[in-house]
Each structure stands twice: as structure tokens, then as C-alpha cells.
Amino acid sequence: MPDRPKRVRKAVFPAAGLGTRFLPATKAQPKEMLPVVDKPLIQYSAEECAASGIENIIVVTGRGKNAIEDHFDQAPELEHFLREKGDSRRADLVRDIGAKIHFSYIRQREPLGLGHAVLVARELVGEEPFAVLLGDVICDGPEPVTRALCDVYEATGVGAIAVEAVPRELVHLYGIIDARPANERKWGDRLRQVIDLVEKPEADKAPSNLSVIGRYVLPPDVFDCLERTEPGRGGEIQLTDALRTLAREHGLWALTTEGKTYDAGDKLGFLKATVEFAAKNPEFGDAFRAYLKSLKL
Ligand code: UTP
């Protein structure tokens, strides 16, 4: 095989889903634009990319998702208005949102599944490794998860996905991996070799309690795997099915995350993220915690 680039420069954000779990809020606005405290969900992922050395974000959008493009675009009138008022702090905030990374957009014409959304980005990714981040998942912790996955890929040339342990009684809600120890000294117990992936297994049939959280770094070979993937669960082209092929044919690592993950595309996960980020907020965290303590629930 010819030498291929190993440095991960690009990330794909599949954001063309319908967000049905969050209706009615998502009827006329993208789920990715729901704010957790003061930032839309997708901005947390963009900041994770910036902290991970990613240079290009490719957002896969669909109908009704224009607000995402506007959010990462310049807003000269708003910036000018704030500067005229002498509010340079907020003006800089507005300017910096999309300034650190180059954004491209491509449409998935029909929501045919997460795997299909990734495949839509093929031309823009080209023959290089890339990250995939689900924009409704927020990862919070000591290291950016995408950076940790890039480190694994750049050292080994093999794709890597982030996983976290979930209670056994909840495995039926997640994609679960079957894996064996990787025996790679640098990562110790955190790194495993994926043997297989199972979507939402029953607790007694689950091969582990390690769930796929929505952060991936993949080689371009995954596109061929996706091309060969037939529609699966729900008639959609599932990324999980393509990853099973990738694991078999090219290998795949699973890295356990060290921080906390919030599935904010789900109402309860969203509320947990909101409360925990608000409680940590430097401006009003103390007051918010005091308020929470005062509640008689
Ligand atoms: P989800 O199943 O979490 O998102 O897909 P959804 O379909 O928007 O939401 P629900 O389940 O109806 O509430 C995981 C990710 O894949 C993207 C979504 O935008 C989300 O980031 N996705 C899903 C696509 O881009 N295209 C699709 O066809 C399906």
C-alpha cells in the first residue's frame, strides 16, 4: 500500500438527522443548535476539534439546518454593533466562533442513516484519515477525546473509536463492542482491539458493557466499507455495520475515555449537561449551585 498521510486534519460532523427524540424543539431548528448554557451543542464539538489540532470541519447538513452555517460564519453587523457600544469582549466572542477552523458544508439529501451521512463526505475527505464527531454528544474531561483518538491513529495507522463503560441494565440503549486487550503499553488497559460491534443488545447477550459514544478516527478505507453496507436497522445505512467490516478487514481500536460524556440529543442527557455545565460556570456557577441546593424537590 502506498504511504498515506497519517496526520488527522479533517473532521466530519454528521448533522442531517431529524432529531425526533427532541421534538417539538427540533421541528424548525436543528438539534445541534440547542444551547447548553450559552453555546449551541455543535460548538462544543467544534471546540473539541480546535483543541485536537483539526484544521477542517466538514458538516453534513440537511434541510432546515442553515442556522449551523450562519453560526460558524462571520457576523460583521453584530460585531460592528458590539464594538460601537464598546463591548469588545462580546465582539471578540462573536468573531472567534468560526475563526480557528475552516468549515465546509455538504448536504445529505435524504436522512438515510449515520453511515450514509459519513459517506456523503467522501469527496471532501479524500484519501486521508479523518475524525467523526456526533454534534449532539458533548465530551468533557482532562483531554479532548478526539485528540486522544488521533494519537492512537497517528501512532498505529489503525482506526480508533471512543467507548465508555455503562451500567449493564442500560446496554440495550447503545452500540456495544466485543473486544480483547490490545497489549499496547502506551495506553495500558484503556486500549482494546475491537472484534465486533453490536447495536443495542439485550443485557444477557451483550459482549461487554463498553458503549460507543460518538467519537471516531477512521482511515479512508471506511468509505469502501460503507459502500458495501446494506441498509440495516430502521432501513438506514448504519456506521456500526461498516465499522464491523472495518474491524475485520483493517483492524479497529477502542479507547476508553477518561472524562464524562453527555448524549445531549436526548432530553435527559441534555438536562444533565445543562445542569453540570451551569454548575461549573465561572460567572454564575456558585449562584446556580446555591439555587439547586435551595430547591425542595
Ligand atoms: P441520531 O439518531 O442520534 O440523530 O443520529 P437523529 O436521527 O437526528 O435523532 P433522533 O434519533 O431522531 O432523535 C446520530 C447522528 O447522526 C446524524 C445525526 O444528525 C446525529 O448527529 N445523522 C443521522 C445524519 O447526519 N443523517 C442521518 O440520516 C441520520
Short mmCIF file of C-alpha atoms and ligand atoms in Angstrom, two decimals:
data_model
loop_
_atom_site.label_atom_id
_atom_site.label_comp_id
_atom_site.label_asym_id
_atom_site.label_seq_id
_atom_site.Cartn_x
_atom_site.Cartn_y
_atom_site.Cartn_z
CA MET A 1 0.00 0.00 0.00
CA PRO A 2 1.40 3.46 -0.87
CA ASP A 3 2.35 5.69 2.03
CA ARG A 4 -0.76 7.54 3.13
CA PRO A 5 -0.99 10.61 5.33
CA LYS A 6 -1.25 9.67 8.98
CA ARG A 7 -1.89 13.09 10.45
CA VAL A 8 -5.57 13.68 11.10
CA ARG A 9 -6.51 17.12 9.76
CA LYS A 10 -10.21 16.78 8.97
CA ALA A 11 -13.36 16.04 10.91
CA VAL A 12 -16.84 15.15 9.70
CA PHE A 13 -19.88 16.32 11.68
CA PRO A 14 -22.96 14.35 10.57
CA ALA A 15 -25.77 16.78 11.35
CA ALA A 16 -28.51 15.83 8.93
CA GLY A 17 -30.62 13.73 11.31
CA LEU A 18 -34.19 14.69 12.09
CA GLY A 19 -33.75 14.94 15.86
CA THR A 20 -37.08 13.25 16.57
CA ARG A 21 -36.18 12.50 20.20
CA PHE A 22 -36.17 16.21 20.89
CA LEU A 23 -39.46 17.19 19.27
CA PRO A 24 -41.13 19.64 19.35
CA ALA A 25 -37.99 21.77 19.94
CA THR A 26 -36.41 20.39 16.77
CA LYS A 27 -39.36 20.87 14.45
CA ALA A 28 -38.00 24.09 12.96
CA GLN A 29 -34.47 24.32 14.39
CA PRO A 30 -31.55 21.92 14.22
CA LYS A 31 -30.93 19.82 17.32
CA GLU A 32 -27.25 20.77 17.04
CA MET A 33 -28.18 24.42 17.71
CA LEU A 34 -29.90 23.81 21.06
CA PRO A 35 -27.88 25.75 23.64
CA VAL A 36 -26.25 24.16 26.65
CA VAL A 37 -25.86 27.19 28.95
CA ASP A 38 -24.67 29.73 26.35
CA LYS A 39 -23.27 27.71 23.44
CA PRO A 40 -25.07 25.59 20.86
CA LEU A 41 -24.30 21.90 21.17
CA ILE A 42 -22.30 21.77 17.95
CA GLN A 43 -19.92 24.46 19.20
CA TYR A 44 -18.71 22.13 21.96
CA SER A 45 -17.65 19.63 19.27
CA ALA A 46 -16.03 22.36 17.16
CA GLU A 47 -14.04 23.48 20.20
CA GLU A 48 -13.00 19.88 20.85
CA CYS A 49 -11.71 19.76 17.26
CA ALA A 50 -9.79 23.02 17.65
CA ALA A 51 -8.19 21.64 20.83
CA SER A 52 -7.33 18.45 18.95
CA GLY A 53 -5.41 20.10 16.08
CA ILE A 54 -8.15 19.56 13.49
CA GLU A 55 -7.95 22.13 10.67
CA ASN A 56 -11.08 21.40 8.60
CA ILE A 57 -14.60 20.55 9.69
CA ILE A 58 -16.98 19.12 7.11
CA VAL A 59 -20.57 19.47 8.29
CA VAL A 60 -23.09 17.14 6.66
CA THR A 61 -26.35 19.05 6.79
CA GLY A 62 -29.88 18.65 5.55
CA ARG A 63 -32.96 20.78 5.04
CA GLY A 64 -33.64 23.26 7.83
CA LYS A 65 -30.06 23.27 9.07
CA ASN A 66 -28.97 26.70 7.77
CA ALA A 67 -28.58 28.06 11.29
CA ILE A 68 -25.47 25.87 11.67
CA GLU A 69 -23.77 27.60 8.69
CA ASP A 70 -24.77 31.03 9.97
CA HIS A 71 -23.42 30.25 13.42
CA PHE A 72 -19.91 29.49 12.16
CA ASP A 73 -19.92 32.31 9.59
CA GLN A 74 -18.82 35.89 10.21
CA ALA A 75 -21.43 38.32 11.58
CA PRO A 76 -19.98 41.75 10.64
CA GLU A 77 -23.09 43.77 11.56
CA LEU A 78 -23.36 42.22 15.02
CA GLU A 79 -19.61 42.56 15.60
CA HIS A 80 -19.68 46.18 14.46
CA PHE A 81 -22.68 46.94 16.67
CA LEU A 82 -20.93 45.48 19.73
CA ARG A 83 -17.68 47.37 19.02
CA GLU A 84 -19.56 50.66 18.58
CA LYS A 85 -21.07 50.04 22.02
CA GLY A 86 -17.58 49.42 23.42
CA ASP A 87 -18.36 45.75 24.14
CA SER A 88 -15.17 44.32 22.63
CA ARG A 89 -15.38 41.18 24.81
CA ARG A 90 -18.62 40.04 23.16
CA ALA A 91 -17.45 41.28 19.75
CA ASP A 92 -14.34 39.06 20.01
CA LEU A 93 -16.53 36.18 21.17
CA VAL A 94 -18.68 36.52 18.04
CA ARG A 95 -15.62 36.86 15.78
CA ASP A 96 -13.79 33.84 17.21
CA ILE A 97 -16.58 31.26 16.91
CA GLY A 98 -15.69 30.05 13.44
CA ALA A 99 -12.29 31.67 13.05
CA LYS A 100 -9.94 28.91 14.19
CA ILE A 101 -11.08 26.20 11.78
CA HIS A 102 -12.07 26.04 8.13
CA PHE A 103 -15.69 24.89 7.65
CA SER A 104 -17.19 23.19 4.59
CA TYR A 105 -20.78 22.06 4.16
CA ILE A 106 -22.32 19.28 2.15
CA ARG A 107 -25.91 18.13 2.02
CA GLN A 108 -27.27 14.69 2.67
CA ARG A 109 -30.36 14.92 0.50
CA GLU A 110 -32.29 12.32 2.49
CA PRO A 111 -31.61 11.13 6.06
CA LEU A 112 -30.61 7.60 5.06
CA GLY A 113 -28.59 6.96 8.20
CA LEU A 114 -25.42 7.97 10.03
CA GLY A 115 -23.28 5.71 7.82
CA HIS A 116 -24.73 7.29 4.70
CA ALA A 117 -24.08 10.79 6.10
CA VAL A 118 -20.40 9.92 6.57
CA LEU A 119 -20.25 8.53 3.04
CA VAL A 120 -21.64 11.80 1.67
CA ALA A 121 -18.45 13.49 2.94
CA ARG A 122 -16.18 11.14 0.97
CA GLU A 123 -15.15 13.60 -1.77
CA LEU A 124 -14.34 16.33 0.75
CA VAL A 125 -12.32 14.00 2.97
CA GLY A 126 -10.34 12.36 0.17
CA GLU A 127 -7.67 9.72 0.81
CA GLU A 128 -6.79 10.68 4.34
CA PRO A 129 -7.76 9.71 7.87
CA PHE A 130 -10.49 11.76 9.48
CA ALA A 131 -12.39 12.19 12.70
CA VAL A 132 -16.16 11.84 13.08
CA LEU A 133 -17.91 13.69 15.91
CA LEU A 134 -21.61 13.45 16.66
CA GLY A 135 -22.55 17.04 17.32
CA ASP A 136 -25.17 16.21 19.94
CA VAL A 137 -22.63 14.43 22.13
CA ILE A 138 -20.55 16.57 24.49
CA CYS A 139 -17.32 15.09 25.85
CA ASP A 140 -15.90 16.81 28.89
CA GLY A 141 -12.69 15.76 30.57
CA PRO A 142 -8.98 16.23 31.08
CA GLU A 143 -8.06 15.59 27.42
CA PRO A 144 -10.02 16.22 24.21
CA VAL A 145 -11.31 12.77 23.21
CA THR A 146 -10.69 13.44 19.52
CA ARG A 147 -7.03 14.30 20.28
CA ALA A 148 -6.62 11.03 22.19
CA LEU A 149 -8.06 9.07 19.23
CA CYS A 150 -5.82 10.95 16.78
CA ASP A 151 -2.80 9.98 18.91
CA VAL A 152 -3.78 6.30 18.65
CA TYR A 153 -4.30 6.54 14.88
CA GLU A 154 -1.13 8.53 14.24
CA ALA A 155 0.94 6.02 16.23
CA THR A 156 -0.56 2.84 14.77
CA GLY A 157 -2.21 3.67 11.42
CA VAL A 158 -5.35 1.85 12.61
CA GLY A 159 -8.74 3.50 13.24
CA ALA A 160 -9.94 4.10 16.79
CA ILE A 161 -13.32 4.72 18.43
CA ALA A 162 -14.06 6.07 21.88
CA VAL A 163 -16.01 3.91 24.33
CA GLU A 164 -17.20 4.22 27.92
CA ALA A 165 -18.48 1.73 30.46
CA VAL A 166 -22.24 1.87 31.02
CA PRO A 167 -24.36 0.00 33.59
CA ARG A 168 -25.29 -3.48 32.32
CA GLU A 169 -29.00 -2.73 32.55
CA LEU A 170 -28.56 0.09 30.03
CA VAL A 171 -26.57 -1.69 27.29
CA HIS A 172 -29.77 -2.14 25.26
CA LEU A 173 -29.67 1.62 24.56
CA TYR A 174 -26.19 1.70 22.97
CA GLY A 175 -23.81 0.30 20.39
CA ILE A 176 -21.66 -2.15 22.36
CA ILE A 177 -18.23 -3.56 21.47
CA ASP A 178 -16.80 -7.03 21.74
CA ALA A 179 -13.07 -6.57 22.30
CA ARG A 180 -9.86 -8.10 23.54
CA PRO A 181 -6.92 -6.41 25.32
CA ALA A 182 -4.67 -4.56 22.89
CA ASN A 183 -1.48 -5.03 24.91
CA GLU A 184 -0.14 -1.69 23.71
CA ARG A 185 1.98 -0.46 26.61
CA LYS A 186 1.45 3.24 25.92
CA TRP A 187 -2.31 3.02 26.58
CA GLY A 188 -2.44 0.11 29.06
CA ASP A 189 -5.96 -1.12 29.85
CA ARG A 190 -7.55 1.84 28.06
CA LEU A 191 -6.93 0.39 24.59
CA ARG A 192 -8.68 -2.69 23.25
CA GLN A 193 -8.83 -4.39 19.89
CA VAL A 194 -12.38 -4.46 18.54
CA ILE A 195 -13.55 -7.90 17.45
CA ASP A 196 -17.15 -6.92 16.74
CA LEU A 197 -19.84 -4.33 17.43
CA VAL A 198 -23.46 -4.98 18.33
CA GLU A 199 -26.24 -2.37 18.13
CA LYS A 200 -28.43 -2.21 21.26
CA PRO A 201 -28.04 -5.81 22.58
CA GLU A 202 -30.11 -7.32 25.38
CA ALA A 203 -28.18 -7.23 28.68
CA ASP A 204 -27.68 -11.03 28.79
CA LYS A 205 -26.42 -11.15 25.19
CA ALA A 206 -24.12 -8.12 25.34
CA PRO A 207 -20.44 -8.99 24.77
CA SER A 208 -19.35 -6.19 27.18
CA ASN A 209 -20.67 -3.04 28.81
CA LEU A 210 -18.48 -0.74 26.71
CA SER A 211 -20.61 1.60 24.64
CA VAL A 212 -19.67 3.60 21.55
CA ILE A 213 -20.01 7.29 22.45
CA GLY A 214 -19.88 9.14 19.11
CA ARG A 215 -16.20 9.96 18.60
CA TYR A 216 -14.22 8.16 15.90
CA VAL A 217 -10.95 8.50 13.98
CA LEU A 218 -11.10 6.41 10.84
CA PRO A 219 -8.94 5.56 7.85
CA PRO A 220 -10.33 6.36 4.38
CA ASP A 221 -10.87 2.58 3.91
CA VAL A 222 -14.09 3.01 5.88
CA PHE A 223 -15.65 4.58 2.77
CA ASP A 224 -15.27 1.30 0.86
CA CYS A 225 -16.79 -0.50 3.83
CA LEU A 226 -19.71 1.96 3.77
CA GLU A 227 -20.21 1.49 0.02
CA ARG A 228 -20.67 -2.23 0.67
CA THR A 229 -23.03 -1.72 3.64
CA GLU A 230 -26.65 -2.65 3.02
CA PRO A 231 -29.40 -0.76 4.87
CA GLY A 232 -29.72 -2.27 8.35
CA ARG A 233 -31.72 -1.37 11.46
CA GLY A 234 -34.54 1.05 10.59
CA GLY A 235 -33.74 0.77 6.86
CA GLU A 236 -30.76 3.11 7.45
CA ILE A 237 -27.12 2.68 6.42
CA GLN A 238 -25.53 2.23 9.81
CA LEU A 239 -22.00 3.34 10.61
CA THR A 240 -21.82 0.47 13.10
CA ASP A 241 -22.24 -2.08 10.28
CA ALA A 242 -19.40 -0.50 8.28
CA LEU A 243 -17.21 -0.45 11.39
CA ARG A 244 -17.76 -4.20 11.82
CA THR A 245 -16.35 -4.69 8.31
CA LEU A 246 -13.52 -2.24 9.00
CA ALA A 247 -12.61 -4.06 12.23
CA ARG A 248 -12.48 -7.39 10.38
CA GLU A 249 -10.56 -6.22 7.34
CA HIS A 250 -8.30 -3.43 8.63
CA GLY A 251 -8.48 -3.62 12.44
CA LEU A 252 -10.03 -1.13 14.84
CA TRP A 253 -9.10 0.07 18.31
CA ALA A 254 -11.46 1.08 21.11
CA LEU A 255 -10.15 3.65 23.58
CA THR A 256 -11.86 4.15 26.94
CA THR A 257 -12.47 7.83 27.61
CA GLU A 258 -11.23 9.43 30.81
CA GLY A 259 -13.87 12.12 31.08
CA LYS A 260 -17.62 12.36 31.03
CA THR A 261 -19.94 12.05 28.03
CA TYR A 262 -23.37 13.61 27.66
CA ASP A 263 -25.80 12.42 25.00
CA ALA A 264 -27.44 15.81 24.68
CA GLY A 265 -29.58 14.71 21.71
CA ASP A 266 -31.73 13.04 24.34
CA LYS A 267 -33.82 15.21 26.69
CA LEU A 268 -32.49 13.75 29.95
CA GLY A 269 -28.87 13.83 28.72
CA PHE A 270 -29.37 17.42 27.61
CA LEU A 271 -30.70 18.43 31.03
CA LYS A 272 -27.78 16.72 32.81
CA ALA A 273 -25.30 18.56 30.58
CA THR A 274 -27.07 21.86 31.17
CA VAL A 275 -27.12 21.49 34.96
CA GLU A 276 -23.50 20.30 35.20
CA PHE A 277 -22.09 22.95 32.85
CA ALA A 278 -24.11 25.65 34.59
CA ALA A 279 -22.83 24.49 37.98
CA LYS A 280 -19.24 24.84 36.70
CA ASN A 281 -19.78 28.20 35.01
CA PRO A 282 -17.23 30.74 36.30
CA GLU A 283 -19.72 33.62 36.06
CA PHE A 284 -22.75 32.22 37.89
CA GLY A 285 -21.83 28.64 38.92
CA ASP A 286 -21.77 29.46 42.66
CA ALA A 287 -25.18 31.14 42.50
CA PHE A 288 -26.60 28.29 40.43
CA ARG A 289 -25.35 25.63 42.87
CA ALA A 290 -26.84 27.60 45.76
CA TYR A 291 -30.11 27.76 43.85
CA LEU A 292 -30.06 23.97 43.26
CA LYS A 293 -29.45 23.35 46.97
CA SER A 294 -32.39 25.58 47.87
CA LEU A 295 -34.83 23.57 45.75
CA LYS A 296 -37.21 21.34 47.67
CA LEU A 297 -37.65 18.57 45.12
P1 UTP B 1 -29.23 10.19 15.88
O1 UTP B 1 -30.13 9.04 15.66
O2 UTP B 1 -28.71 10.46 17.24
O3 UTP B 1 -29.84 11.57 15.40
O4 UTP B 1 -28.06 10.10 14.84
P2 UTP B 1 -31.21 11.94 14.80
O5 UTP B 1 -31.65 10.96 13.78
O6 UTP B 1 -31.06 13.35 14.38
O7 UTP B 1 -32.07 11.97 16.12
P3 UTP B 1 -33.31 11.14 16.63
O8 UTP B 1 -32.80 9.77 16.96
O9 UTP B 1 -34.35 11.18 15.55
O10 UTP B 1 -33.70 11.93 17.83
C1 UTP B 1 -26.70 10.28 15.19
C2 UTP B 1 -26.07 11.39 14.38
O11 UTP B 1 -26.13 11.10 13.00
C3 UTP B 1 -26.68 12.17 12.29
C4 UTP B 1 -27.49 12.96 13.28
O12 UTP B 1 -27.60 14.31 12.88
C5 UTP B 1 -26.72 12.75 14.57
O13 UTP B 1 -25.65 13.68 14.70
N1 UTP B 1 -27.47 11.62 11.17
C6 UTP B 1 -28.34 10.61 11.38
C7 UTP B 1 -27.29 12.13 9.90
O14 UTP B 1 -26.49 13.06 9.68
N2 UTP B 1 -28.01 11.60 8.87
C8 UTP B 1 -28.90 10.60 9.06
O15 UTP B 1 -29.51 10.16 8.08
C9 UTP B 1 -29.07 10.09 10.34
#
